[in-house]
Amino acid sequence: MSAVGSPTLFQEVVETEGHLIDSHIMERIFDTVVEYQARFEVEQFRIGRTNSDPSYLRLRVEAPSRESMASLLQQLLGLGCAPVDISDVTLSAIVRDRCAPEDFYSTTNHRTLIRHEGRWLEVEDQRMDALVVVEGQRAFCRRLRDLRAGDRVVVGMRGIRVAPEAKERDRLAFAFMSNGVSSERQVETAVRQTAALLRQTQAAGKKIVVVAGPVVVHTGGAEALARLIRHGWVQSVLSGNALGVHDIEAALYGTSLGVRLSDGRQEEHGHRNHMRAINAIYHAGGVRQAVESGRLKSGVLYECVRAGVPYVLAGSLRDDGPLPETITDMNEAQDAYARELRGAGLVLCLGSMLHSIATGNMSPSWVKLVCVDINPAVVTKVSDRGTGQAVGVVTDVGLFLESLAQTLVPA
Ligand SMILES: NC(=O)c1ccc[n+]([C@@H]2O[C@H](COP(=O)([O-])OP(=O)(O)OC[C@H]3O[C@@H](n4cnc5c(N)ncnc54)[C@H](O)[C@@H]3O)[C@@H](O)[C@H]2O)c1
């Protein structure tokens, strides 16, 4: 960073390459510079001549202070814009477990490369809000709580390249991927396009991960989800205690939170049923044992056990029971989610704000995320928390699942 001309101005030359125009990245770069009270001058701009050609931008930026330039560079890096003078990253050794130096580099969810000993290394386990630890010739995203004394972490902003995902260009099949949230679109279209995404993910050999809230059971969608699991469309289920409890309650007693799924009426003393469900699982020794002994004969978890599909139930302050399988240590639950998300190509979030945002935080930006919720604000929230690739389908999750299962597993 150098102060050129006026001693109060700090300058940098940054560059980026990619689908800058139709992904609106260029616009965001300019806006960001202005937002930080800095100025820019385009030194070079080369537009991609075909839809697969990348564009190239080289920009001189001037900021009023060293601090504002540092903050601006951090933002520009997230947009894929890195200083031209490429040097190796600066590494700093951790002295105490979980304590990072003040100027640590905090990751985005985009593909990231760092330059180390003259070579570009792709950062593994990409996720947002992590630090980058370098071990030999490999670099990893590591959460603050996982840092150990002796780890070498990236500090500052030199020698880092970030590649934001370009907007989906396959307009025919997945046009809705670029359309954000809308409640004014035909649900059938969204279902068809989601089904196409599932097929594409499966054909690419990637995992389809379902994140589901208890409303899936309340709205009668559990049977459709179970069918999708039975027919191999789901490789992992991430949820909380409530989905497990109500899924089992529905399987054993035909109610969800005491409401009869057959006619939507409150069953007499039905409020006991979710506690009876938890009790039954404790008697059996666990969900797997309940399936193996024949006590549990249907539902989402039943199909998971039968098909060998892993599921994670994360605990919360609201939980009843919880079920023996529910992971009540939140760090452990996060780790279990993160393990299941490895190798995911598509995450389908179904009526759970908490778990949808959590899953978005753990996923790299090239993993597609479809968020189905009755409330458009939830999808906006997922996107605003950094999961920009999330697309929303605003509808009742029970109807959506039924329609999706009919599309993929016709009766
Ligand atoms: N019995 C229990 O133990 C129990 C009960 C409830 C919740 N919990 C726990 O609390 C945590 C949060 O629960 P959550 O995921 O239900 O809450 P949440 O608030 O995170 O998400 C619920 C979401 O469902 C959406 N929704 C509501 N009706 C819908 C419909 N018909 N179609 C589509 N979307 C709809 C809402 O807009 C909301 O975004 C979880 O960990 C859960 O396990 C436990």
Coordinates of C-alpha atoms and ligand atoms in Angstrom, one line a residue:
M1 CA 0.0 0.0 0.0
S2 CA 1.5 3.4 -0.9
A3 CA 0.6 7.0 -0.4
V4 CA 1.0 8.7 -3.8
G5 CA 0.6 12.3 -4.6
S6 CA -1.3 13.7 -1.7
P7 CA 0.1 12.3 1.6
T8 CA -3.4 11.7 2.7
L9 CA -4.4 9.3 -0.1
F10 CA -3.6 5.7 -0.2
Q11 CA -3.6 3.8 -3.5
E12 CA -3.9 0.3 -4.7
V13 CA -4.2 -1.3 -8.1
V14 CA -6.6 -4.3 -8.1
E15 CA -7.8 -6.6 -10.8
T16 CA -10.4 -9.3 -11.4
E17 CA -11.5 -11.6 -14.1
G18 CA -14.8 -13.4 -14.5
H19 CA -18.4 -12.9 -15.6
L20 CA -18.4 -9.4 -14.2
I21 CA -21.3 -7.8 -16.0
D22 CA -24.2 -10.2 -16.0
S23 CA -23.3 -11.4 -12.5
H24 CA -23.5 -7.7 -11.4
I25 CA -20.0 -8.0 -9.8
M26 CA -18.6 -4.9 -11.5
E27 CA -21.5 -2.9 -10.3
R28 CA -20.9 -4.1 -6.7
I29 CA -17.2 -3.4 -7.0
F30 CA -17.9 0.2 -8.0
D31 CA -20.5 0.6 -5.3
T32 CA -18.2 -0.8 -2.7
V33 CA -15.4 1.7 -3.5
V34 CA -17.8 4.6 -3.2
E35 CA -19.3 3.2 0.0
Y36 CA -15.8 3.3 1.6
Q37 CA -15.4 7.0 0.6
A38 CA -12.7 5.9 -1.8
R39 CA -12.3 6.7 -5.5
F40 CA -11.7 4.5 -8.5
E41 CA -10.3 4.8 -12.0
V42 CA -10.7 2.1 -14.5
E43 CA -7.2 1.4 -15.9
Q44 CA -8.3 -1.5 -18.2
F45 CA -11.5 -3.2 -19.0
R46 CA -11.9 -6.1 -21.5
I47 CA -15.3 -7.4 -22.0
G48 CA -15.8 -11.2 -22.6
R49 CA -16.9 -11.6 -26.2
T50 CA -18.9 -14.8 -25.9
N51 CA -21.1 -16.1 -23.1
S52 CA -18.2 -18.3 -21.8
D53 CA -15.5 -15.7 -22.1
P54 CA -14.6 -13.9 -18.9
S55 CA -14.2 -10.2 -18.7
Y56 CA -11.1 -8.5 -17.2
L57 CA -11.1 -5.3 -15.0
R58 CA -8.1 -3.4 -13.6
L59 CA -8.8 -0.6 -11.2
R60 CA -6.8 2.0 -9.4
V61 CA -8.4 2.8 -6.0
E62 CA -7.6 5.7 -3.7
A63 CA -8.8 5.7 -0.1
P64 CA -8.4 8.5 2.5
S65 CA -6.6 6.4 5.2
R66 CA -4.7 3.2 5.6
E67 CA -7.5 1.8 7.7
S68 CA -10.2 2.5 5.2
M69 CA -8.0 1.1 2.4
A70 CA -7.5 -2.1 4.5
S71 CA -11.3 -2.4 5.0
L72 CA -12.0 -1.7 1.3
L73 CA -9.5 -4.3 0.2
Q74 CA -11.1 -6.8 2.4
Q75 CA -14.5 -6.1 0.8
L76 CA -13.0 -6.1 -2.7
L77 CA -11.3 -9.4 -2.1
G78 CA -14.7 -10.9 -1.3
L79 CA -15.8 -9.8 -4.8
G80 CA -12.9 -11.4 -6.4
C81 CA -10.8 -8.2 -6.8
A82 CA -7.2 -8.7 -5.6
P83 CA -4.2 -6.4 -5.5
V84 CA -2.1 -6.7 -8.7
D85 CA 1.2 -6.8 -6.9
I86 CA 0.9 -10.5 -6.0
S87 CA 3.2 -11.7 -3.3
D88 CA 3.0 -14.7 -0.9
V89 CA 0.5 -14.6 1.9
T90 CA 1.8 -13.5 5.3
L91 CA 1.6 -16.2 7.9
S92 CA 1.5 -15.8 11.6
A93 CA 1.9 -18.5 14.2
I94 CA -0.8 -19.0 16.8
V95 CA 0.5 -18.7 20.3
R96 CA -2.5 -19.7 22.3
D97 CA -5.3 -22.1 21.4
R98 CA -8.3 -20.3 19.8
C99 CA -6.6 -16.9 19.9
A100 CA -5.8 -15.4 16.5
P101 CA -3.8 -12.3 15.7
E102 CA -5.9 -9.1 15.2
D103 CA -5.3 -8.9 11.5
F104 CA -6.3 -12.5 10.6
Y105 CA -7.9 -13.0 7.2
S106 CA -11.6 -14.0 7.6
T107 CA -12.9 -16.1 4.7
T108 CA -15.9 -15.8 2.5
N109 CA -17.8 -18.8 1.2
H110 CA -16.2 -18.4 -2.3
R111 CA -13.5 -20.5 -3.8
T112 CA -10.2 -19.1 -2.4
L113 CA -6.6 -19.4 -3.4
I114 CA -3.6 -18.3 -1.5
R115 CA -0.1 -17.9 -2.7
H116 CA 2.4 -19.7 -0.6
E117 CA 6.1 -20.2 -1.4
G118 CA 5.4 -19.0 -5.0
R119 CA 2.6 -21.5 -5.6
W120 CA -1.2 -21.0 -5.6
L121 CA -2.9 -23.3 -3.2
E122 CA -6.7 -23.8 -3.3
V123 CA -8.1 -23.5 0.2
E124 CA -9.8 -26.7 1.3
D125 CA -13.1 -27.1 3.4
Q126 CA -14.2 -23.7 2.1
R127 CA -16.7 -21.9 4.3
M128 CA -17.4 -18.4 5.5
D129 CA -16.2 -16.8 8.7
A130 CA -13.1 -19.1 9.1
L131 CA -9.4 -18.5 9.1
V132 CA -7.0 -20.0 6.7
V133 CA -4.4 -22.4 8.2
V134 CA -1.4 -23.5 6.1
E135 CA 0.1 -26.9 6.7
G136 CA 3.0 -27.8 4.3
Q137 CA 1.7 -27.3 0.8
R138 CA -2.0 -27.4 1.8
A139 CA -4.4 -24.7 3.1
F140 CA -7.6 -25.2 5.1
C141 CA -10.4 -23.2 6.4
R142 CA -10.4 -23.5 10.2
R143 CA -12.9 -22.1 12.7
L144 CA -11.6 -19.9 15.4
R145 CA -12.5 -22.4 18.0
D146 CA -10.4 -25.1 16.2
L147 CA -7.2 -23.1 16.2
R148 CA -4.3 -24.6 18.1
A149 CA -1.0 -23.1 19.3
G150 CA 1.6 -23.6 16.5
D151 CA -0.9 -23.3 13.6
R152 CA 0.1 -20.9 11.0
V153 CA -2.7 -18.6 9.8
V154 CA -3.0 -16.1 7.0
V155 CA -3.0 -12.5 8.1
G156 CA -3.5 -9.3 6.1
M157 CA -4.8 -9.3 2.5
R158 CA -1.8 -10.1 0.3
G159 CA -1.5 -13.2 -1.8
I160 CA -5.2 -14.1 -1.6
R161 CA -7.5 -14.6 -4.6
V162 CA -11.2 -15.1 -4.2
A163 CA -13.5 -16.3 -7.1
P164 CA -17.1 -15.5 -6.6
E165 CA -19.5 -17.8 -8.3
A166 CA -20.8 -16.5 -11.7
K167 CA -24.5 -16.3 -12.2
E168 CA -26.1 -19.5 -13.5
R169 CA -25.9 -19.2 -17.3
D170 CA -28.0 -22.2 -18.3
R171 CA -31.1 -20.2 -18.7
L172 CA -33.2 -23.0 -20.0
A173 CA -33.1 -25.5 -17.2
F174 CA -32.3 -23.4 -14.1
A175 CA -33.3 -19.9 -14.9
F176 CA -35.0 -19.6 -11.6
M177 CA -31.6 -20.1 -9.9
S178 CA -30.9 -16.5 -10.7
N179 CA -34.3 -15.1 -9.9
G180 CA -34.0 -14.8 -6.1
V181 CA -37.2 -15.1 -4.2
S182 CA -40.7 -14.8 -5.5
S183 CA -44.1 -15.9 -4.3
E184 CA -45.6 -14.9 -7.6
R185 CA -44.3 -17.8 -9.5
Q186 CA -46.1 -21.1 -10.3
V187 CA -45.1 -23.6 -7.7
E188 CA -45.3 -26.3 -10.4
T189 CA -42.5 -24.6 -12.3
A190 CA -40.3 -24.3 -9.1
V191 CA -41.0 -28.0 -8.4
R192 CA -40.0 -29.0 -12.0
Q193 CA -36.8 -27.0 -11.8
T194 CA -35.9 -28.3 -8.4
A195 CA -36.5 -31.8 -9.7
A196 CA -34.2 -31.0 -12.6
L197 CA -31.6 -29.8 -10.1
L198 CA -31.9 -33.1 -8.1
R199 CA -31.4 -35.1 -11.3
Q200 CA -28.4 -33.0 -12.3
T201 CA -26.8 -33.3 -8.8
Q202 CA -27.3 -37.1 -8.8
A203 CA -25.9 -37.4 -12.4
A204 CA -22.8 -35.4 -11.2
G205 CA -22.3 -38.0 -8.4
K206 CA -22.8 -35.3 -5.7
K207 CA -24.8 -35.6 -2.6
I208 CA -28.4 -34.2 -2.1
V209 CA -28.7 -33.0 1.5
V210 CA -32.1 -32.2 3.0
V211 CA -32.5 -29.8 5.8
A212 CA -35.9 -30.1 7.3
G213 CA -38.0 -28.5 10.1
P214 CA -40.9 -30.0 12.0
V215 CA -43.3 -28.2 9.8
V216 CA -42.6 -30.8 7.2
V217 CA -44.5 -33.3 9.4
H218 CA -47.2 -30.8 10.5
T219 CA -48.0 -30.1 6.9
G220 CA -48.2 -33.8 5.9
G221 CA -45.0 -33.6 3.9
A222 CA -43.2 -36.4 5.8
E223 CA -44.7 -39.2 3.7
A224 CA -43.4 -37.6 0.5
L225 CA -40.0 -36.9 2.0
A226 CA -39.9 -40.6 3.2
R227 CA -40.7 -41.7 -0.4
L228 CA -37.8 -39.5 -1.7
I229 CA -35.4 -41.1 0.8
R230 CA -36.7 -44.6 0.0
H231 CA -36.0 -44.0 -3.7
G232 CA -32.5 -42.7 -3.3
W233 CA -33.0 -39.0 -3.8
V234 CA -31.6 -38.0 -0.4
Q235 CA -28.1 -38.7 0.9
S236 CA -28.3 -36.9 4.2
V237 CA -30.9 -35.4 6.5
L238 CA -30.0 -32.5 8.7
S239 CA -32.5 -31.4 11.3
G240 CA -33.4 -30.8 14.9
N241 CA -35.0 -32.7 17.7
A242 CA -38.5 -31.6 16.7
L243 CA -38.6 -33.2 13.3
G244 CA -37.5 -36.5 14.8
V245 CA -40.1 -36.2 17.6
H246 CA -43.0 -35.3 15.4
D247 CA -42.0 -37.8 12.6
I248 CA -42.0 -40.6 15.2
E249 CA -45.2 -39.3 16.8
A250 CA -46.9 -39.3 13.3
A251 CA -45.6 -42.8 12.6
L252 CA -46.7 -44.3 16.0
Y253 CA -49.9 -42.3 16.8
G254 CA -51.0 -40.6 13.5
T255 CA -50.6 -37.1 15.1
S256 CA -48.2 -34.2 14.9
L257 CA -48.1 -32.2 18.0
G258 CA -51.4 -33.8 18.9
V259 CA -53.1 -32.9 15.7
R260 CA -54.5 -35.8 13.7
L261 CA -52.8 -35.9 10.2
S262 CA -55.8 -37.7 8.8
D263 CA -58.4 -34.9 9.4
G264 CA -56.5 -32.0 11.0
R265 CA -58.4 -32.3 14.3
Q266 CA -56.9 -32.1 17.7
E267 CA -56.9 -35.6 19.2
E268 CA -58.2 -35.9 22.8
H269 CA -55.1 -35.8 25.1
G270 CA -53.1 -35.7 21.9
H271 CA -50.7 -33.3 23.5
R272 CA -49.2 -36.3 25.3
N273 CA -48.3 -38.0 22.0
H274 CA -45.0 -36.3 21.3
M275 CA -43.8 -37.2 24.8
R276 CA -45.2 -40.8 24.3
A277 CA -43.1 -40.9 21.1
I278 CA -39.9 -39.9 22.9
N279 CA -40.7 -42.4 25.7
A280 CA -41.2 -45.2 23.1
I281 CA -37.8 -44.5 21.6
Y282 CA -36.2 -44.6 25.0
H283 CA -37.9 -47.9 25.7
A284 CA -36.5 -49.3 22.4
G285 CA -33.0 -48.0 23.1
G286 CA -32.9 -45.6 20.2
V287 CA -34.4 -44.9 16.8
R288 CA -32.4 -47.6 15.0
Q289 CA -33.4 -50.2 17.6
A290 CA -37.0 -49.1 17.3
V291 CA -36.8 -49.8 13.5
E292 CA -35.0 -53.1 14.0
S293 CA -37.5 -54.3 16.6
G294 CA -40.4 -53.4 14.4
R295 CA -41.7 -50.7 16.8
L296 CA -41.2 -48.0 14.2
K297 CA -42.6 -48.9 10.8
S298 CA -42.7 -45.7 8.8
G299 CA -41.6 -42.1 8.5
V300 CA -38.5 -40.0 7.6
L301 CA -36.2 -41.5 10.2
Y302 CA -37.5 -45.0 9.6
E303 CA -36.6 -44.6 5.9
C304 CA -33.2 -43.1 6.8
V305 CA -32.4 -46.1 9.0
R306 CA -33.6 -48.6 6.3
A307 CA -31.7 -46.9 3.5
G308 CA -28.5 -46.2 5.5
V309 CA -29.0 -42.5 5.0
P310 CA -27.3 -40.6 7.8
Y311 CA -29.3 -38.0 9.8
V312 CA -28.3 -35.4 12.3
L313 CA -30.6 -34.1 14.9
A314 CA -29.3 -30.9 16.5
G315 CA -30.6 -29.9 19.9
S316 CA -32.0 -26.5 20.9
L317 CA -33.3 -24.7 24.0
R318 CA -36.9 -25.6 22.9
D319 CA -36.4 -29.3 22.8
D320 CA -38.6 -31.8 24.6
G321 CA -36.9 -35.0 25.6
P322 CA -34.7 -34.8 23.6
L323 CA -34.5 -38.0 21.6
P324 CA -31.5 -40.1 22.5
E325 CA -29.9 -39.3 19.1
T326 CA -30.3 -35.6 19.5
I327 CA -26.9 -33.9 19.8
T328 CA -27.2 -31.3 22.6
D329 CA -23.6 -30.1 22.4
M330 CA -23.9 -27.3 19.8
N331 CA -20.3 -27.5 18.7
E332 CA -20.6 -31.2 18.1
A333 CA -23.9 -30.7 16.3
Q334 CA -22.2 -28.1 14.0
D335 CA -19.4 -30.5 13.4
A336 CA -21.8 -33.3 12.5
Y337 CA -23.7 -31.0 10.1
A338 CA -20.4 -29.9 8.5
R339 CA -19.3 -33.6 8.0
E340 CA -22.6 -34.4 6.2
L341 CA -22.3 -31.3 4.0
R342 CA -18.9 -32.5 2.6
G343 CA -19.4 -33.5 -1.1
A344 CA -22.9 -31.9 -1.3
G345 CA -24.0 -30.6 -4.7
L346 CA -27.4 -29.5 -3.6
V347 CA -29.0 -28.5 -0.3
L348 CA -32.7 -28.5 -0.1
C349 CA -33.9 -26.5 2.9
L350 CA -37.5 -27.2 4.0
G351 CA -39.2 -25.0 6.5
S352 CA -36.6 -24.3 9.1
M353 CA -35.1 -20.9 9.4
L354 CA -32.6 -21.8 12.0
H355 CA -31.1 -24.8 10.3
S356 CA -31.3 -23.2 6.8
I357 CA -29.1 -20.3 7.9
A358 CA -26.8 -22.6 9.8
T359 CA -26.3 -24.8 6.8
G360 CA -25.8 -21.9 4.5
N361 CA -23.1 -20.6 6.7
M362 CA -21.2 -23.9 6.4
S363 CA -21.5 -24.4 2.7
P364 CA -19.3 -23.1 0.0
S365 CA -20.9 -20.8 -2.6
W366 CA -20.8 -23.3 -5.4
V367 CA -23.2 -25.7 -3.6
K368 CA -26.7 -24.9 -4.8
L369 CA -29.2 -24.2 -2.0
V370 CA -32.9 -24.2 -2.5
C371 CA -34.9 -22.8 0.4
V372 CA -38.6 -23.7 0.6
D373 CA -40.5 -21.6 3.1
I374 CA -43.9 -20.0 3.4
N375 CA -42.2 -16.7 4.5
P376 CA -40.3 -14.9 1.8
A377 CA -38.3 -13.1 4.5
V378 CA -36.6 -16.4 5.4
V379 CA -34.9 -16.8 2.0
T380 CA -33.9 -13.1 2.1
K381 CA -32.4 -13.7 5.5
V382 CA -30.4 -16.8 4.3
S383 CA -29.0 -14.7 1.4
D384 CA -28.3 -11.7 3.6
R385 CA -26.2 -13.9 5.9
G386 CA -23.9 -14.4 3.0
T387 CA -25.4 -17.4 1.3
G388 CA -26.0 -15.4 -1.9
Q389 CA -26.5 -18.5 -4.0
A390 CA -29.7 -19.4 -2.2
V391 CA -32.9 -19.3 -4.2
G392 CA -36.3 -19.4 -2.7
V393 CA -39.6 -21.1 -3.3
V394 CA -42.3 -19.5 -1.3
T395 CA -45.0 -22.0 -0.7
D396 CA -46.4 -24.6 1.7
V397 CA -43.7 -27.2 2.2
G398 CA -46.1 -30.1 2.5
L399 CA -47.6 -29.3 -0.9
F400 CA -44.1 -28.7 -2.4
L401 CA -42.8 -32.1 -1.1
E402 CA -45.8 -34.0 -2.4
S403 CA -45.5 -32.4 -5.8
L404 CA -41.7 -33.0 -5.9
A405 CA -42.1 -36.7 -4.9
Q406 CA -44.7 -37.1 -7.6
T407 CA -42.4 -35.7 -10.2
L408 CA -39.4 -37.8 -9.2
V409 CA -41.1 -41.0 -7.9
P410 CA -44.3 -41.3 -9.9
A411 CA -46.8 -43.7 -8.3
Ligands
LIG1 N1 -40.8 -30.6 20.4 C1 -39.6 -30.1 20.2 O1 -38.7 -30.6 20.8 C2 -39.4 -28.9 19.4 C3 -40.5 -28.2 18.9 C4 -40.4 -27.1 18.0 C5 -39.1 -26.7 17.7 N2 -38.0 -27.3 18.3 C6 -36.6 -27.0 17.9 O2 -36.5 -25.6 17.7 C7 -35.6 -25.3 16.7 C8 -36.2 -24.4 15.6 O3 -37.4 -25.0 15.1 P1 -38.0 -24.8 13.7 O4 -37.0 -25.2 12.7 O5 -39.4 -25.3 13.7 O6 -38.2 -23.2 13.7 P2 -37.7 -22.0 12.8 O7 -38.4 -20.8 13.3 O8 -36.3 -22.0 12.6 O9 -38.3 -22.4 11.3 C9 -39.7 -22.6 11.0 C10 -39.9 -22.2 9.6 O10 -41.0 -22.8 9.0 C11 -41.7 -21.9 8.2 N3 -43.0 -22.4 7.9 C12 -44.1 -22.4 8.7 N4 -45.1 -22.9 8.2 C13 -44.7 -23.3 6.9 C14 -45.4 -24.0 5.8 N5 -46.6 -24.4 5.9 N6 -44.7 -24.3 4.7 C15 -43.4 -23.8 4.6 N7 -42.7 -23.2 5.6 C16 -43.4 -23.0 6.8 C17 -41.6 -20.6 8.9 O11 -41.7 -19.5 8.0 C18 -40.1 -20.7 9.5 O12 -39.2 -20.1 8.6 C19 -35.2 -26.6 16.1 O13 -34.0 -27.0 16.6 C20 -36.3 -27.5 16.5 O14 -35.8 -28.9 16.6 C21 -38.2 -28.4 19.1

